[in-house]
CSV table of C-alpha atoms and ligand atoms in Angstrom, one decimal:
chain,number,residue,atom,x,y,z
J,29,UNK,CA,37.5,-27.0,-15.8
J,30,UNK,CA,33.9,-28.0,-15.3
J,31,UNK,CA,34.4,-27.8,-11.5
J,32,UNK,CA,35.8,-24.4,-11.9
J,33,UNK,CA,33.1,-23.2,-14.0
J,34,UNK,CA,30.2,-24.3,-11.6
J,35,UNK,CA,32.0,-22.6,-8.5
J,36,UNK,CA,31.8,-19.1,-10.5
J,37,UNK,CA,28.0,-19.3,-11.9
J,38,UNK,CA,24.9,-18.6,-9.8
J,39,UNK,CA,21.7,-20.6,-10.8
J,40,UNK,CA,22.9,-23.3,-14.1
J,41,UNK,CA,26.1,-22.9,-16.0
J,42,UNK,CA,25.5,-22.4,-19.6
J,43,UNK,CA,27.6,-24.7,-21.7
J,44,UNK,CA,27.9,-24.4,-25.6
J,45,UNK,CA,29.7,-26.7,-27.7
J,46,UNK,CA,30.3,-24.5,-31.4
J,47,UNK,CA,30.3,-27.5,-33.7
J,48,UNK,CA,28.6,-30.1,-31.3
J,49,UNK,CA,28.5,-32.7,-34.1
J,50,UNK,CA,26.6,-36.3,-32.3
J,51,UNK,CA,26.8,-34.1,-29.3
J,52,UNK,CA,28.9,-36.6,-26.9
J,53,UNK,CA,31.1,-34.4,-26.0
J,54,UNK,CA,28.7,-32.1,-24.6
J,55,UNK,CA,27.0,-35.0,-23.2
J,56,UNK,CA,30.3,-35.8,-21.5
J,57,UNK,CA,31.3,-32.7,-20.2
J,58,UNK,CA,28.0,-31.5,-19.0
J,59,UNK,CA,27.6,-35.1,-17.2
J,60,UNK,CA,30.5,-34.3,-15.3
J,61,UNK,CA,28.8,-30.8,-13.6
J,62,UNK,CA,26.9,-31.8,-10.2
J,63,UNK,CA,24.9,-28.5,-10.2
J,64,UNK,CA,22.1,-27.4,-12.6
J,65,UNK,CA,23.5,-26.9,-16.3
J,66,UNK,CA,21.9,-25.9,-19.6
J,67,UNK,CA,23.8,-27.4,-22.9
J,68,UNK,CA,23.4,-25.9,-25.7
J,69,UNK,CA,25.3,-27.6,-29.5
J,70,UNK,CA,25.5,-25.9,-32.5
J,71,UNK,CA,26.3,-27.6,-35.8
J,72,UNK,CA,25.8,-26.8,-39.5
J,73,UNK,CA,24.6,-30.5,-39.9
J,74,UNK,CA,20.8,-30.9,-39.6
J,75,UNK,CA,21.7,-34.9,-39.6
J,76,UNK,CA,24.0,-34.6,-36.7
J,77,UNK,CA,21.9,-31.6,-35.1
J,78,UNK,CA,18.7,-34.0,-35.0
J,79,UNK,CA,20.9,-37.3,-34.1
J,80,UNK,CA,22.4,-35.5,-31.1
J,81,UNK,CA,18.5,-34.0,-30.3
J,82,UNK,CA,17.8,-37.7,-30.0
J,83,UNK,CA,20.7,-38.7,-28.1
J,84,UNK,CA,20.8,-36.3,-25.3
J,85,UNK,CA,17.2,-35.2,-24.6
J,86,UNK,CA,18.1,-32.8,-21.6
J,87,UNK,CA,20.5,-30.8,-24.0
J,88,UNK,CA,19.7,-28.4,-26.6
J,89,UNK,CA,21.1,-28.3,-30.1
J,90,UNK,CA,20.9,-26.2,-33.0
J,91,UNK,CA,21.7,-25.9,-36.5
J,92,UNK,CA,23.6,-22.9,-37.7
J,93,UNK,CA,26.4,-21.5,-39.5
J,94,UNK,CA,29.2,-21.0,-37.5
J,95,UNK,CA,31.0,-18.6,-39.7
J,96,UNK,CA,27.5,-16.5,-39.3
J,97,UNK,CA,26.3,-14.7,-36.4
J,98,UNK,CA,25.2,-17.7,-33.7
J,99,UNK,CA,21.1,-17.7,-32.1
J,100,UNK,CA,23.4,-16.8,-28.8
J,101,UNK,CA,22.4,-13.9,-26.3
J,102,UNK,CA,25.5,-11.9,-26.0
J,103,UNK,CA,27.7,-12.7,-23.0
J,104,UNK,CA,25.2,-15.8,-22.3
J,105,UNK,CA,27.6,-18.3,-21.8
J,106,UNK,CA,29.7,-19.6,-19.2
J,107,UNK,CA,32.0,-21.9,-21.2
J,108,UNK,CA,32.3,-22.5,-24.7
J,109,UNK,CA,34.0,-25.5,-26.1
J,110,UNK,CA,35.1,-26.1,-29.5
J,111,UNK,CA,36.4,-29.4,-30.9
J,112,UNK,CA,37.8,-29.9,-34.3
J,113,UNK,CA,35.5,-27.4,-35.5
J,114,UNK,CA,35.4,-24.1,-37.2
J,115,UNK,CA,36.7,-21.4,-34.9
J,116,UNK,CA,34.8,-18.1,-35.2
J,117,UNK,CA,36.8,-15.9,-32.3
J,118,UNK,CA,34.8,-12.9,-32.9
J,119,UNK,CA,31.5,-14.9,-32.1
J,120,UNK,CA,32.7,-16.9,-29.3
J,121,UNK,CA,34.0,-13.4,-27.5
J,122,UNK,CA,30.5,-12.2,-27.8
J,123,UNK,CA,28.3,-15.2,-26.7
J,124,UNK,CA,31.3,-15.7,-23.6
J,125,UNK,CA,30.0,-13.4,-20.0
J,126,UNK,CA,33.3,-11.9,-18.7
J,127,UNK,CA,34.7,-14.1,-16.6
J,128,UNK,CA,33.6,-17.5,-18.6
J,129,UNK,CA,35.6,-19.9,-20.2
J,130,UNK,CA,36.7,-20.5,-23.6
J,131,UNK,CA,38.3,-24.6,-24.6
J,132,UNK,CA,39.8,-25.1,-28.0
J,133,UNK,CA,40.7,-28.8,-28.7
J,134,UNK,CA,42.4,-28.7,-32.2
J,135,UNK,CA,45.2,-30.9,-34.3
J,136,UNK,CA,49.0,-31.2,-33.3
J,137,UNK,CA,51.5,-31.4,-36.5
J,138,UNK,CA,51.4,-35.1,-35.9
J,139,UNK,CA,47.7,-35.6,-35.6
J,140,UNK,CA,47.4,-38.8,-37.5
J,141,UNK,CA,50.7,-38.2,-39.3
J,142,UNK,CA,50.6,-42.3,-40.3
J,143,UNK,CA,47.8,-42.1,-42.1
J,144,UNK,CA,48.7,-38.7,-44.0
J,145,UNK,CA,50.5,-40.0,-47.0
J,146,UNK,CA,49.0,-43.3,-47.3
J,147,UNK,CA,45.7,-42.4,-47.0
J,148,UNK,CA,46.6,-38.7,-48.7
J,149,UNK,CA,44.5,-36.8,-46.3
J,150,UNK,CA,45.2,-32.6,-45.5
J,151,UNK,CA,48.1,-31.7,-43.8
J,152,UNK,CA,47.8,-29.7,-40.3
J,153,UNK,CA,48.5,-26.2,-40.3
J,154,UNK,CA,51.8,-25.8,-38.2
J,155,UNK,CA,50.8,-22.3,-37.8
J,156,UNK,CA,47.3,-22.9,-36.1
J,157,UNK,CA,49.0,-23.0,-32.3
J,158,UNK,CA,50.2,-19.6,-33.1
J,159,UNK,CA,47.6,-18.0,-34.9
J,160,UNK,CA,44.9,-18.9,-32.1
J,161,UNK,CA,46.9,-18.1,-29.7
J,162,UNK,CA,46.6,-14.8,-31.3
J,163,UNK,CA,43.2,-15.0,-32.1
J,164,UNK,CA,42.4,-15.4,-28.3
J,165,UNK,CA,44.5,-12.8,-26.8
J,166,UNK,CA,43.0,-10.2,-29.1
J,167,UNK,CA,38.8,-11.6,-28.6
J,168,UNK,CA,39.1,-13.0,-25.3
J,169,UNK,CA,42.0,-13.0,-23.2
J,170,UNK,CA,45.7,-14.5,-22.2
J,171,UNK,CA,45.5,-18.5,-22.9
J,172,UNK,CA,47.3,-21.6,-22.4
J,173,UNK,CA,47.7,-24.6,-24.4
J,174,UNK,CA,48.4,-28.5,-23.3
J,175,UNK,CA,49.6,-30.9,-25.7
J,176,UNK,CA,47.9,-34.3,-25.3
J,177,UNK,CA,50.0,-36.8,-27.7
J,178,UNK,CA,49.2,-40.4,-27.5
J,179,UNK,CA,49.8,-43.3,-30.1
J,180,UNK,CA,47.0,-45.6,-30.6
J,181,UNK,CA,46.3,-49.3,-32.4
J,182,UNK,CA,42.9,-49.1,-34.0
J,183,UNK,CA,41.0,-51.6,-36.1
J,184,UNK,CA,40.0,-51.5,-39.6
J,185,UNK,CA,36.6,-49.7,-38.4
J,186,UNK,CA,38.0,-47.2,-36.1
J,187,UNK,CA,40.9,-46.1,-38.6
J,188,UNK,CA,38.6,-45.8,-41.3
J,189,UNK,CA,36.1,-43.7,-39.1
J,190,UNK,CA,38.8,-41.5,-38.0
J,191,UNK,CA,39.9,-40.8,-41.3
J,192,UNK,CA,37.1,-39.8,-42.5
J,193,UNK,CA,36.0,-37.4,-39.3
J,194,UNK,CA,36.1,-33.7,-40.1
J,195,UNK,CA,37.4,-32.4,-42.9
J,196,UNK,CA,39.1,-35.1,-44.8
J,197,UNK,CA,35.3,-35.9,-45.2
J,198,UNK,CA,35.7,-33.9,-48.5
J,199,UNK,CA,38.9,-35.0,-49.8
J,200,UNK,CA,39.2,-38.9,-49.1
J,201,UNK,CA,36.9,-41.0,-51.2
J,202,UNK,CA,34.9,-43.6,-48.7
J,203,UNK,CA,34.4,-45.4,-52.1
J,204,UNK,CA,37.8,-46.4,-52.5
J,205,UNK,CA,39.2,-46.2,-49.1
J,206,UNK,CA,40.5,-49.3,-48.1
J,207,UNK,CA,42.1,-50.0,-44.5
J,208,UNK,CA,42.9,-53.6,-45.4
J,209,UNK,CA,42.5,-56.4,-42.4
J,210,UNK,CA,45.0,-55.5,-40.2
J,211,UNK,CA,44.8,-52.5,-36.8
J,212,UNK,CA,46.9,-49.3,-37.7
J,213,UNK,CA,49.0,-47.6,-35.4
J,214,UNK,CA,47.9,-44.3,-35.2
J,215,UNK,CA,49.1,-40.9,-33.0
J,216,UNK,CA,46.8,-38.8,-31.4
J,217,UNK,CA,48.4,-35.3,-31.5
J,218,UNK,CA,45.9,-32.7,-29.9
J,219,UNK,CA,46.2,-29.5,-28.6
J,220,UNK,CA,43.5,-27.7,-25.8
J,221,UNK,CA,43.6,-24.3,-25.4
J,222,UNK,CA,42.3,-22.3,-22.3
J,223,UNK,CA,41.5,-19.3,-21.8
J,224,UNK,CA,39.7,-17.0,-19.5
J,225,UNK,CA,37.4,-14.4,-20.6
J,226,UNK,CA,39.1,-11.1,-19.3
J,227,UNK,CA,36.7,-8.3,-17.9
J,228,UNK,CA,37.0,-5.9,-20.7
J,229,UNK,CA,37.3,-7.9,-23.6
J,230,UNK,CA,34.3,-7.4,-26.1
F,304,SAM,C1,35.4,-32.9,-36.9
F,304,SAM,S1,33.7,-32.7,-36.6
F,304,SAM,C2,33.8,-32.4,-34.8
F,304,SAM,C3,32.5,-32.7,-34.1
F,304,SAM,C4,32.6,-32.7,-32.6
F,304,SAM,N1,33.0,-31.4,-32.1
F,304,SAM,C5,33.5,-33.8,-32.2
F,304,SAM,O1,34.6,-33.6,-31.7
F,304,SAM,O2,33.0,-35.0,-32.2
F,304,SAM,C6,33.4,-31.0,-37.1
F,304,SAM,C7,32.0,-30.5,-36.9
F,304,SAM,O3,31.9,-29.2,-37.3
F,304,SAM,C8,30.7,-29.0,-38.1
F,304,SAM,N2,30.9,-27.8,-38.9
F,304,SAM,C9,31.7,-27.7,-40.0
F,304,SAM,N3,31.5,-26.5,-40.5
F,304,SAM,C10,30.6,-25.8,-39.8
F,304,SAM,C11,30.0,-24.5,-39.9
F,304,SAM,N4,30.4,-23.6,-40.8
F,304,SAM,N5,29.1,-24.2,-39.0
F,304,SAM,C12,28.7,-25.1,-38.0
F,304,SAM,N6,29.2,-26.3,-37.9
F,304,SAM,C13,30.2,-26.7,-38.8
F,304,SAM,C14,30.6,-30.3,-38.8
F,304,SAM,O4,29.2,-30.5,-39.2
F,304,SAM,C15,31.0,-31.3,-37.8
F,304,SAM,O5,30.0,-31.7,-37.0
């Protein structure tokens, strides 16, 4: 996808991440582009907004509300990603040129589904795939969807980090959450969406 992108800009390609969090994904994906690139995150967290400013000095980041208009140029960018984060379509049409490149990585109905009950954290909505799917036809164009499903074993640390990512943040009381000793098997059910900004798409 990066590859793709860079053979279809002149000068940098313009990456945002809506909802950049520590900013390693950008980091990643923008590491993996040989020509000139300008990243750009965008979180609602000042704390993660000024960890990833540290991090990553050669990228920009942000804060702002995603549900609100974002400090984008219309049509400015030639990808935008967004990764288990709040999915404005509206906004992301707008910031994207025609032509650019829209990636949606979101939860699978068995994201995590062995820590659900025990660990009574929110269920995933079934109908997201659909919905989206919508969402993008109508902002930005015709999309497809790949369904990465893997099962993990994490320790303690990991399982407890995980659970709390996102937003069973709000609902799952670090306090009181207790792993025990032993590494949890754990599947990884994630769906990415493509989709290509069609020509006369707002
Ligand atoms: C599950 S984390 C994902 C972070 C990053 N994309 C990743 O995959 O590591 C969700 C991120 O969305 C951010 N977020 C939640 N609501 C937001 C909003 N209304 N506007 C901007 N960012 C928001 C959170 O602060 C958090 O960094």
């Amino acid at each position: 996808m990066a590859q793709h992108i860079e053979r279809s800009v002149h000068g940098a390609a313009h990456v945002l991440d809506a909802g950049s969090g520590t900013g390693h994904h950008l980091a990643r994906l923008t590491a993996t582009m040989t020509g000139p690139v300008i990243g750009l995150g965008l979180d609602i967290s000042k704390h993660a907004v000024r960890y990833a400013a540290r991090h990553w000095p050669t990228l920009a980041f942000a804060v702002a509300d995603l549900w609100g208009e974002w400090p984008v140029h219309d049509a400015a960018a030639d990808l935008v990603v967004s990764i288990f984060a709040p999915k404005n379509f509206p906004e992301m049409a707008r910031v994207l040129r025609p032509g650019g490149w829209l990636a949606l990585a979101y939860p699978g109905p068995e994201h995590l589904i062995e820590l659900r009950d025990r660990f009574g954290l929110l269920r995933q909505h079934g109908e997201n795939s659909a919905r989206y799917a919508d969402m993008v036809m109508r902002f930005v164009g015709p999309s497809s969807v790949t369904r990465l499903h893997r099962h993990a074993v994490l320790d303690p640390a990991t399982a407890r980090a995980v659970i709390l990512m996102g937003p069973n943040a709000r609902h799952v009381d670090p306090a009181i959450l207790d792993v025990g000793p032993d590494p949890l098997a754990v599947t990884f059910d994630i769906n990415v969406l493509f989709a290509g900004k069609t020509k006369r798409k707002s």
